[in-house]
Short mmCIF file of C-alpha atoms and ligand atoms in Angstrom, two decimals:
data_model
loop_
_atom_site.label_atom_id
_atom_site.label_comp_id
_atom_site.label_asym_id
_atom_site.label_seq_id
_atom_site.Cartn_x
_atom_site.Cartn_y
_atom_site.Cartn_z
CA UNK A 1 79.82 49.32 4.06
CA UNK A 2 82.74 49.18 1.53
CA UNK A 3 82.05 49.73 -2.32
CA UNK A 4 83.12 46.04 -2.60
CA UNK A 5 80.68 44.82 0.13
CA UNK A 6 77.95 47.19 -1.56
CA UNK A 7 78.73 45.56 -5.15
CA UNK A 8 78.72 41.95 -3.92
CA UNK A 9 75.40 42.52 -1.65
CA UNK A 10 73.55 44.93 -4.01
CA UNK A 11 74.11 44.31 -7.58
CA UNK A 12 75.84 41.39 -8.03
CA UNK A 13 73.43 38.26 -8.62
CA UNK A 14 73.77 34.55 -9.54
CA UNK A 15 71.40 34.59 -11.92
CA UNK A 16 72.41 32.54 -15.12
CA UNK A 17 71.78 35.05 -17.60
CA UNK A 18 72.12 34.28 -21.89
CA UNK A 19 75.38 35.33 -23.23
CA UNK A 20 77.32 36.01 -20.17
CA UNK A 21 79.91 33.97 -19.58
CA UNK A 22 81.70 36.12 -17.01
CA UNK A 23 79.85 39.02 -15.38
CA UNK A 24 80.20 40.87 -12.33
CA UNK A 25 83.47 40.12 -10.64
CA UNK A 26 86.00 39.92 -13.01
CA UNK A 27 88.02 42.87 -14.44
CA UNK A 28 85.36 42.84 -17.60
CA UNK A 29 82.40 40.76 -18.67
CA UNK A 30 82.89 38.03 -21.33
CA UNK A 31 79.93 37.92 -23.70
CA UNK A 32 78.87 35.54 -26.21
CA UNK A 33 76.94 37.63 -29.30
CA UNK A 34 74.31 36.18 -31.04
CA UNK A 35 76.47 35.30 -34.28
CA UNK A 36 73.96 36.76 -37.23
CA UNK A 37 73.02 39.68 -35.52
CA UNK A 38 74.68 43.21 -35.08
CA UNK A 39 74.93 44.95 -31.89
CA UNK A 40 73.57 48.43 -30.43
CA UNK A 41 75.40 50.17 -28.04
CA UNK A 42 73.79 52.98 -26.03
CA UNK A 43 74.84 54.85 -22.83
CA UNK A 44 72.99 57.23 -20.98
CA UNK A 45 73.97 59.75 -17.60
CA UNK A 46 71.60 60.92 -14.95
CA UNK A 47 72.84 63.76 -12.97
CA UNK A 48 71.20 64.88 -9.40
CA UNK A 49 69.44 68.08 -10.11
CA UNK A 50 69.79 68.31 -14.07
CA UNK A 51 67.74 65.16 -14.49
CA UNK A 52 66.06 64.42 -11.22
CA UNK A 53 65.82 66.34 -7.95
CA UNK A 54 67.66 65.33 -4.65
CA UNK A 55 64.83 64.27 -3.08
CA UNK A 56 63.89 61.62 -5.58
CA UNK A 57 63.43 58.45 -4.50
CA UNK A 58 66.61 56.03 -5.43
CA UNK A 59 64.35 53.13 -7.15
CA UNK A 60 62.94 55.66 -9.34
CA UNK A 61 65.98 56.99 -10.15
CA UNK A 62 67.43 53.84 -11.02
CA UNK A 63 64.50 52.39 -12.85
CA UNK A 64 64.49 55.72 -15.34
CA UNK A 65 68.37 55.01 -16.01
CA UNK A 66 67.90 51.97 -17.24
CA UNK A 67 64.35 52.78 -19.21
CA UNK A 68 66.19 56.01 -20.98
CA UNK A 69 68.88 53.49 -22.22
CA UNK A 70 66.23 50.77 -23.08
CA UNK A 71 64.19 53.44 -25.29
CA UNK A 72 67.21 54.30 -27.45
CA UNK A 73 67.86 50.42 -28.01
CA UNK A 74 64.10 50.59 -29.05
CA UNK A 75 64.22 53.08 -31.06
CA UNK A 76 67.26 51.19 -33.20
CA UNK A 77 64.92 47.98 -33.49
CA UNK A 78 66.77 46.42 -31.01
CA UNK A 79 66.50 43.48 -28.24
CA UNK A 80 68.29 44.49 -25.21
CA UNK A 81 71.07 42.03 -23.48
CA UNK A 82 73.66 43.00 -21.34
CA UNK A 83 74.22 46.61 -19.22
CA UNK A 84 76.78 48.23 -17.33
CA UNK A 85 76.47 50.51 -14.49
CA UNK A 86 78.99 53.52 -13.19
CA UNK A 87 77.32 54.72 -10.28
CA UNK A 88 78.70 57.99 -8.13
CA UNK A 89 77.09 58.36 -4.50
CA UNK A 90 76.93 60.99 -2.33
CA UNK A 91 74.96 58.45 0.04
CA UNK A 92 75.93 55.21 0.28
CA UNK A 93 74.03 54.08 3.52
CA UNK A 94 72.25 50.73 2.78
CA UNK A 95 68.54 52.14 2.48
CA UNK A 96 69.40 54.19 -0.37
CA UNK A 97 71.81 51.71 -2.26
CA UNK A 98 69.04 48.97 -1.55
CA UNK A 99 66.03 50.96 -3.16
CA UNK A 100 68.13 51.98 -5.97
CA UNK A 101 68.91 48.50 -6.41
CA UNK A 102 65.26 47.28 -6.71
CA UNK A 103 64.38 49.75 -9.26
CA UNK A 104 67.21 48.90 -11.17
CA UNK A 105 66.50 45.21 -11.24
CA UNK A 106 63.01 45.46 -11.12
CA UNK A 107 63.60 47.59 -14.99
CA UNK A 108 66.49 44.87 -15.46
CA UNK A 109 64.24 41.94 -15.06
CA UNK A 110 61.53 42.76 -17.01
CA UNK A 111 62.89 43.37 -19.91
CA UNK A 112 65.42 40.86 -19.87
CA UNK A 113 68.58 42.53 -19.56
CA UNK A 114 71.89 41.21 -17.65
CA UNK A 115 73.87 43.47 -15.76
CA UNK A 116 77.29 42.39 -16.32
CA UNK A 117 79.44 44.71 -14.98
CA UNK A 118 80.21 48.33 -13.68
CA UNK A 119 81.88 50.79 -11.79
CA UNK A 120 81.15 52.47 -7.83
CA UNK A 121 82.43 55.94 -6.46
CA UNK A 122 81.91 58.39 -4.25
CA UNK A 123 81.11 62.30 -5.33
CA UNK A 124 79.28 65.11 -4.32
CA UNK A 125 76.28 64.48 -5.72
CA UNK A 126 74.57 61.26 -7.66
CA UNK A 127 75.55 60.47 -10.98
CA UNK A 128 73.96 57.25 -12.72
CA UNK A 129 75.42 56.27 -16.17
CA UNK A 130 74.13 53.22 -17.52
CA UNK A 131 75.10 51.25 -20.95
CA UNK A 132 73.29 48.70 -22.63
CA UNK A 133 74.11 46.75 -25.61
CA UNK A 134 71.41 45.46 -27.92
CA UNK A 135 71.48 43.22 -30.75
CA UNK A 136 69.57 43.27 -34.28
CA UNK A 137 69.63 41.41 -37.74
CA UNK A 138 72.71 42.15 -39.60
CA UNK A 139 71.76 45.09 -41.70
CA UNK A 140 68.12 45.90 -39.91
CA UNK A 141 69.04 48.45 -37.34
CA UNK A 142 66.39 51.51 -37.70
CA UNK A 143 68.23 55.00 -38.25
CA UNK A 144 66.91 58.15 -38.15
CA UNK A 145 68.41 58.91 -41.43
CA UNK A 146 66.18 56.50 -43.48
CA UNK A 147 62.63 58.46 -44.35
CA UNK A 148 61.73 58.83 -47.77
CA UNK A 149 59.12 61.30 -49.57
CA UNK A 150 55.62 60.28 -49.24
CA UNK A 151 56.08 58.05 -46.06
CA UNK A 152 53.51 58.27 -43.54
CA UNK A 153 55.03 59.49 -40.42
CA UNK A 154 53.65 57.39 -37.06
CA UNK A 155 53.77 57.23 -33.16
CA UNK A 156 53.26 54.52 -30.67
CA UNK A 157 51.24 54.98 -27.51
CA UNK A 158 49.57 58.42 -26.27
CA UNK A 159 51.96 62.11 -26.32
CA UNK A 160 52.59 64.41 -23.73
CA UNK A 161 51.30 62.05 -20.83
CA UNK A 162 54.63 62.31 -18.99
CA UNK A 163 55.08 66.04 -19.36
CA UNK A 164 51.47 66.13 -18.09
CA UNK A 165 52.30 64.09 -14.94
CA UNK A 166 55.64 65.97 -14.20
CA UNK A 167 53.14 69.23 -14.03
CA UNK A 168 50.71 67.78 -11.71
CA UNK A 169 53.71 66.60 -9.39
CA UNK A 170 54.90 70.24 -9.40
CA UNK A 171 51.34 71.53 -8.55
CA UNK A 172 51.13 68.87 -5.82
CA UNK A 173 48.36 66.99 -7.63
CA UNK A 174 47.81 63.74 -8.21
CA UNK A 175 46.56 61.48 -11.34
CA UNK A 176 47.79 57.90 -11.31
CA UNK A 177 47.93 57.26 -14.84
CA UNK A 178 50.15 60.32 -15.85
CA UNK A 179 52.19 60.23 -12.93
CA UNK A 180 53.16 56.62 -13.67
CA UNK A 181 53.75 57.94 -16.99
CA UNK A 182 56.25 60.41 -16.05
CA UNK A 183 58.10 58.09 -12.97
CA UNK A 184 57.69 54.47 -14.53
CA UNK A 185 57.86 55.16 -18.57
CA UNK A 186 57.62 51.86 -20.80
CA UNK A 187 60.51 51.29 -22.87
CA UNK A 188 58.64 50.73 -26.96
CA UNK A 189 60.63 47.09 -27.55
CA UNK A 190 58.37 45.22 -28.99
CA UNK A 191 57.02 48.29 -30.79
CA UNK A 192 60.63 48.53 -32.09
CA UNK A 193 61.26 44.97 -32.81
CA UNK A 194 58.09 44.96 -34.80
CA UNK A 195 58.90 47.63 -36.74
CA UNK A 196 62.19 46.02 -38.09
CA UNK A 197 62.01 45.73 -41.79
CA UNK A 198 58.96 47.73 -41.98
CA UNK A 199 59.84 51.68 -40.99
CA UNK A 200 62.16 53.69 -42.81
CA UNK A 201 63.41 55.64 -40.10
CA UNK A 202 63.09 55.92 -36.27
CA UNK A 203 63.61 57.83 -32.84
CA UNK A 204 62.50 57.93 -29.50
CA UNK A 205 60.54 60.77 -28.20
CA UNK A 206 62.37 61.63 -24.96
CA UNK A 207 62.92 65.18 -25.91
CA UNK A 208 59.34 66.44 -27.40
CA UNK A 209 57.77 65.00 -30.70
CA UNK A 210 58.58 68.10 -32.47
CA UNK A 211 62.33 68.35 -31.33
CA UNK A 212 62.98 64.84 -31.98
CA UNK A 213 61.06 64.76 -35.11
CA UNK A 214 62.60 67.29 -36.47
CA UNK A 215 65.81 65.29 -35.92
CA UNK A 216 64.76 62.53 -37.66
CA UNK A 217 63.81 64.92 -40.46
CA UNK A 218 67.24 66.44 -40.54
CA UNK A 219 69.29 63.23 -40.23
CA UNK A 220 67.02 61.92 -43.12
CA UNK A 221 67.61 64.94 -45.41
CA UNK A 222 63.72 65.57 -45.70
CA UNK A 223 60.72 67.68 -44.42
CA UNK A 224 57.60 66.38 -42.95
CA UNK A 225 54.11 68.08 -42.11
CA UNK A 226 51.94 66.83 -39.12
CA UNK A 227 48.60 67.22 -38.51
CA UNK A 228 47.98 68.73 -34.89
CA UNK A 229 44.39 67.19 -34.21
CA UNK A 230 45.42 63.58 -35.26
CA UNK A 231 48.10 63.51 -32.08
CA UNK A 232 46.79 60.55 -30.18
CA UNK A 233 46.13 61.44 -26.33
CA UNK A 234 44.86 59.90 -23.60
CA UNK A 235 41.55 60.02 -22.15
CA UNK A 236 43.64 61.36 -18.69
CA UNK A 237 45.20 63.97 -20.84
CA UNK A 238 42.23 65.16 -22.02
CA UNK A 239 40.05 65.06 -18.94
CA UNK A 240 42.71 67.08 -17.02
CA UNK A 241 44.21 69.56 -19.20
CA UNK A 242 42.64 72.48 -21.53
CA UNK A 243 42.81 71.97 -25.75
CA UNK A 244 45.57 74.13 -25.74
CA UNK A 245 47.79 72.86 -23.09
CA UNK A 246 47.04 68.99 -24.18
CA UNK A 247 48.21 70.02 -27.67
CA UNK A 248 51.31 71.59 -26.11
CA UNK A 249 52.23 69.16 -24.10
CA UNK A 250 51.66 66.53 -26.78
CA UNK A 251 53.97 68.28 -29.21
CA UNK A 252 56.56 69.60 -26.82
CA UNK A 253 56.54 67.70 -23.85
CA UNK A 254 59.57 65.30 -23.15
CA UNK A 255 60.00 61.95 -21.06
CA UNK A 256 56.94 59.66 -23.11
CA UNK A 257 59.63 57.20 -24.44
CA UNK A 258 57.23 56.29 -27.37
CA UNK A 259 58.51 55.93 -31.19
CA UNK A 260 58.08 57.75 -33.89
CA UNK A 261 58.96 56.32 -37.19
CA UNK A 262 58.13 56.77 -40.73
CA UNK A 263 57.21 54.24 -43.49
CA UNK A 264 56.25 53.61 -46.63
CA UNK A 265 52.34 53.48 -47.47
CA UNK A 266 50.59 49.97 -46.69
CA UNK A 267 54.19 49.05 -44.48
CA UNK A 268 52.82 48.96 -41.26
CA UNK A 269 49.42 48.03 -42.01
CA UNK A 270 47.86 45.31 -39.50
CA UNK A 271 50.53 46.98 -36.47
CA UNK A 272 48.41 47.93 -33.59
CA UNK A 273 49.09 50.56 -30.97
CA UNK A 274 50.53 53.41 -33.53
CA UNK A 275 48.88 56.37 -35.19
CA UNK A 276 49.88 58.13 -38.50
CA UNK A 277 49.93 61.67 -37.87
CA UNK A 278 51.67 62.98 -41.31
CA UNK A 279 53.62 62.57 -44.07
CA UNK A 280 57.05 63.19 -45.05
CA UNK A 281 57.92 65.75 -47.69
CA UNK A 282 60.66 66.47 -49.96
CA UNK A 283 61.14 70.23 -48.37
CA UNK A 284 63.35 70.84 -44.94
CA UNK A 285 61.71 71.47 -41.23
CA UNK A 286 58.46 70.46 -40.18
CA UNK A 287 55.16 72.06 -40.16
CA UNK A 288 52.38 71.66 -37.68
CA UNK A 289 48.99 71.95 -39.60
CA UNK A 290 45.51 72.25 -37.31
CA UNK A 291 42.34 72.89 -39.78
CA UNK A 292 44.81 73.18 -42.86
CA UNK A 293 46.32 76.56 -41.13
CA UNK A 294 50.24 76.20 -40.44
CA UNK A 295 50.34 76.56 -36.35
CA UNK A 296 53.79 77.74 -35.15
CA UNK A 297 55.57 75.90 -32.27
CA UNK A 298 57.59 77.00 -30.67
CA UNK A 299 60.06 74.24 -29.11
CA UNK A 300 63.51 73.82 -28.90
CA UNK A 301 63.52 70.74 -26.27
CA UNK A 302 65.71 70.51 -23.69
CA UNK A 303 69.45 71.36 -24.49
CA UNK A 304 72.06 71.20 -22.70
CA UNK A 305 75.08 73.94 -22.47
CA UNK A 306 72.80 76.64 -23.88
P1 ADP B 401 88.62 47.36 -11.45
O1 ADP B 401 88.83 47.81 -10.31
O2 ADP B 401 88.82 45.93 -12.09
O3 ADP B 401 87.79 48.42 -12.18
P2 ADP B 401 86.14 47.04 -9.73
O4 ADP B 401 87.08 47.18 -8.16
O5 ADP B 401 85.83 48.77 -9.71
O6 ADP B 401 86.83 46.55 -10.75
O7 ADP B 401 84.72 46.27 -9.69
C1 ADP B 401 84.92 44.90 -9.33
C2 ADP B 401 83.85 44.16 -10.17
O8 ADP B 401 82.38 44.64 -9.75
C3 ADP B 401 83.92 44.34 -11.59
O9 ADP B 401 83.32 43.22 -12.16
C4 ADP B 401 83.06 45.48 -11.83
O10 ADP B 401 82.27 45.43 -13.15
C5 ADP B 401 81.76 45.22 -10.81
N1 ADP B 401 81.10 46.53 -10.15
C6 ADP B 401 81.82 47.38 -9.51
N2 ADP B 401 80.70 48.31 -9.61
C7 ADP B 401 79.50 48.14 -10.02
C8 ADP B 401 78.22 48.72 -10.00
N3 ADP B 401 78.29 49.56 -9.85
N4 ADP B 401 77.36 47.67 -10.54
C9 ADP B 401 77.52 46.12 -11.38
N5 ADP B 401 78.65 46.36 -11.23
C10 ADP B 401 79.96 46.72 -10.57
MG1 MG B 402 90.58 45.64 -12.87
#
């Protein structure tokens, strides 16, 4: 199977997707943006051995490659529209590519994003780069830099589940909910859309709450305080891990792809599935408290080139 045969069989689809004038097959895609919207452009790369172990199911790799990008679109308050895929393959067996393609389109179909182009190469290890273009109402994108003193600090969903799921996998144990939270994360697209015009700042929690909230606070030139006892924890996490480990996973565990955001008092009343965990202040950095005491949280998040 050569490159062109592979693209035709596994990536080219006849689907008539909104805004796609020319999709896969020409030198470039031709897209029609909505006139009143601005575009959000995101890209993320997954490298074998760095972001996933070599024996990961190709469907799971592809699914994750789409979701990590969708999560960035969600954190900007955007609506996903179009994506491209740059794929470096070490194994171009039909089974591998077929499984990869099924995971890719499972995620794409679920969140209404059209694959409109890409690049296919062979190389020593699998590398997957996805770019997604989203749209948001002009001037309304959620930025990291808008938090103001006195705003509440909130998160969507529950925290620590994905890191707990990974831990269980590494120990050879299972838990359907936690493992699924790691393998098949859910991007918070509808939450992000609901926060447009309401939240003052937002970020997606990919590296862990403490690390990511610190980035938001720094970008906004403010400080913040959170109450560890207010962190939303799933029932499965509470059942499977000791209290201290639950807290550590919720504070520092990555890969949940929930949103952490700030909003003025009452601005997000009525939005369900969110929890207020703290408050923005006029200092710098993040303080974590439990029963009033300051707790030192050792979290650097995952950093490349260290
Ligand atoms: P070019 O040589 O002009 O860059 P290619 O021969 O690489 O074009 O690709 C042919 C067409 O197939 C292009 O429209 C390109 O966007 C698309 N394409 C290539 N690889 C992929 C892929 N992995 N997924 C989706 N579309 C792809
Ligand atoms: Mg060309």
